[in-house]
Structure formats: structure tokens, C-alpha cells
PDB file of C-alpha atoms in Angstrom:
ATOM      1  CA  MET A 268      -9.336  13.376   7.070  1.00 76.00           C
ATOM      2  CA  ALA A 269      -8.497  10.320   9.148  1.00 93.00           C
ATOM      3  CA  LYS A 270      -5.101   8.703   9.325  1.00 96.00           C
ATOM      4  CA  ILE A 271      -4.657   5.120   8.220  1.00 97.00           C
ATOM      5  CA  LYS A 272      -1.861   2.610   8.718  1.00 98.00           C
ATOM      6  CA  ILE A 273      -0.854   0.618   5.619  1.00 98.00           C
ATOM      7  CA  THR A 274       1.245  -2.542   5.987  1.00 98.00           C
ATOM      8  CA  GLN A 275       2.709  -4.535   3.103  1.00 98.00           C
ATOM      9  CA  ILE A 276       1.821  -8.195   3.676  1.00 98.00           C
ATOM     10  CA  LYS A 277       2.829  -9.785   0.356  1.00 97.00           C
ATOM     11  CA  SER A 278       5.779  -9.452  -1.990  1.00 97.00           C
ATOM     12  CA  VAL A 279       5.705  -7.447  -5.211  1.00 97.00           C
ATOM     13  CA  ILE A 280       7.867 -10.057  -6.939  1.00 97.00           C
ATOM     14  CA  ASP A 281       6.079 -11.392 -10.031  1.00 97.00           C
ATOM     15  CA  ARG A 282       3.567  -8.520  -9.999  1.00 97.00           C
ATOM     16  CA  SER A 283       3.008  -6.016 -12.779  1.00 97.00           C
ATOM     17  CA  GLU A 284       5.252  -2.966 -12.957  1.00 98.00           C
ATOM     18  CA  ARG A 285       2.221  -0.776 -12.262  1.00 97.00           C
ATOM     19  CA  GLN A 286       1.506  -2.572  -8.972  1.00 98.00           C
ATOM     20  CA  LYS A 287       5.161  -2.345  -7.952  1.00 97.00           C
ATOM     21  CA  LYS A 288       5.172   1.415  -8.547  1.00 98.00           C
ATOM     22  CA  THR A 289       1.891   1.844  -6.658  1.00 98.00           C
ATOM     23  CA  VAL A 290       3.277   0.037  -3.594  1.00 98.00           C
ATOM     24  CA  GLU A 291       6.431   2.179  -3.816  1.00 97.00           C
ATOM     25  CA  ALA A 292       4.325   5.350  -4.115  1.00 97.00           C
ATOM     26  CA  LEU A 293       2.501   4.403  -0.917  1.00 97.00           C
ATOM     27  CA  GLY A 294       5.913   4.480   0.808  1.00 97.00           C
ATOM     28  CA  LEU A 295       6.252   0.743   1.359  1.00 97.00           C
ATOM     29  CA  LYS A 296       9.611  -0.938   0.858  1.00 96.00           C
ATOM     30  CA  LYS A 297       9.548  -4.457   2.322  1.00 96.00           C
ATOM     31  CA  ILE A 298       7.108  -7.031   3.655  1.00 97.00           C
ATOM     32  CA  ASN A 299       5.798  -6.020   7.136  1.00 98.00           C
ATOM     33  CA  HIS A 300       6.859  -2.401   6.555  1.00 97.00           C
ATOM     34  CA  SER A 301       4.148   0.038   7.695  1.00 97.00           C
ATOM     35  CA  VAL A 302       3.409   3.683   7.008  1.00 98.00           C
ATOM     36  CA  GLU A 303       0.844   6.088   8.426  1.00 97.00           C
ATOM     37  CA  VAL A 304      -0.789   8.411   5.915  1.00 97.00           C
ATOM     38  CA  GLU A 305      -3.757  10.741   5.655  1.00 96.00           C
ATOM     39  CA  ALA A 306      -6.739   9.046   4.030  1.00 95.00           C
ATOM     40  CA  ASN A 307      -7.519  11.054   0.915  1.00 95.00           C
ATOM     41  CA  PRO A 308      -9.125   9.949  -2.360  1.00 96.00           C
ATOM     42  CA  ALA A 309      -5.757   9.448  -4.090  1.00 96.00           C
ATOM     43  CA  ILE A 310      -4.376   7.198  -1.330  1.00 97.00           C
ATOM     44  CA  ILE A 311      -7.630   5.227  -1.090  1.00 97.00           C
ATOM     45  CA  GLY A 312      -7.547   4.648  -4.856  1.00 97.00           C
ATOM     46  CA  MET A 313      -3.973   3.358  -4.680  1.00 98.00           C
ATOM     47  CA  ILE A 314      -4.906   1.012  -1.824  1.00 97.00           C
ATOM     48  CA  ARG A 315      -7.793  -0.403  -3.872  1.00 97.00           C
ATOM     49  CA  LYS A 316      -5.418  -1.225  -6.731  1.00 97.00           C
ATOM     50  CA  VAL A 317      -3.057  -3.230  -4.485  1.00 98.00           C
ATOM     51  CA  ASN A 318      -5.447  -4.387  -1.744  1.00 97.00           C
ATOM     52  CA  HIS A 319      -4.261  -7.994  -2.209  1.00 97.00           C
ATOM     53  CA  LEU A 320      -0.724  -6.917  -1.202  1.00 98.00           C
ATOM     54  CA  VAL A 321      -1.466  -4.642   1.777  1.00 98.00           C
ATOM     55  CA  ALA A 322      -3.392  -4.546   5.041  1.00 98.00           C
ATOM     56  CA  VAL A 323      -5.104  -1.332   6.163  1.00 98.00           C
ATOM     57  CA  GLU A 324      -6.039  -0.167   9.681  1.00 97.00           C
ATOM     58  CA  ASN A 325      -7.803   3.003  10.812  1.00 95.00           C
ATOM     59  CA  ILE A 326      -5.933   4.978  13.449  1.00 91.00           C
TER      60      ILE A 326
END
């Protein structure tokens, strides 16, 4: 599968605990922190749940 770059663009403060744990599970820690991961159905599902907090780029 393709690799994608995920960048946290908004804070998780005042978000539900579930969204906070999803962002953490994606490997993001702070605003503007980026990670590169393989695009698989599990990762894509997590991105959909927090798409208002992250930016996604194809690599």
C-alpha cells in the first residue's frame, strides 16, 4: 500500500477522550507533528474519525 504523511493541525484540548486516543494511536503528539505511515484500512478509518484535527498527504 501507499505511504501517507499525517500532520496534526489542531489541538485535542476540549475533544472527546476517544478522539484524543485516536490521535495518540496515529503517533501524533503535538500540533505540527507529522508521521509517515502505510495506508491500510485501519489507519484510513482512524483518519476519518479525526479528519478535522489532521492534514493528510500522499507520499
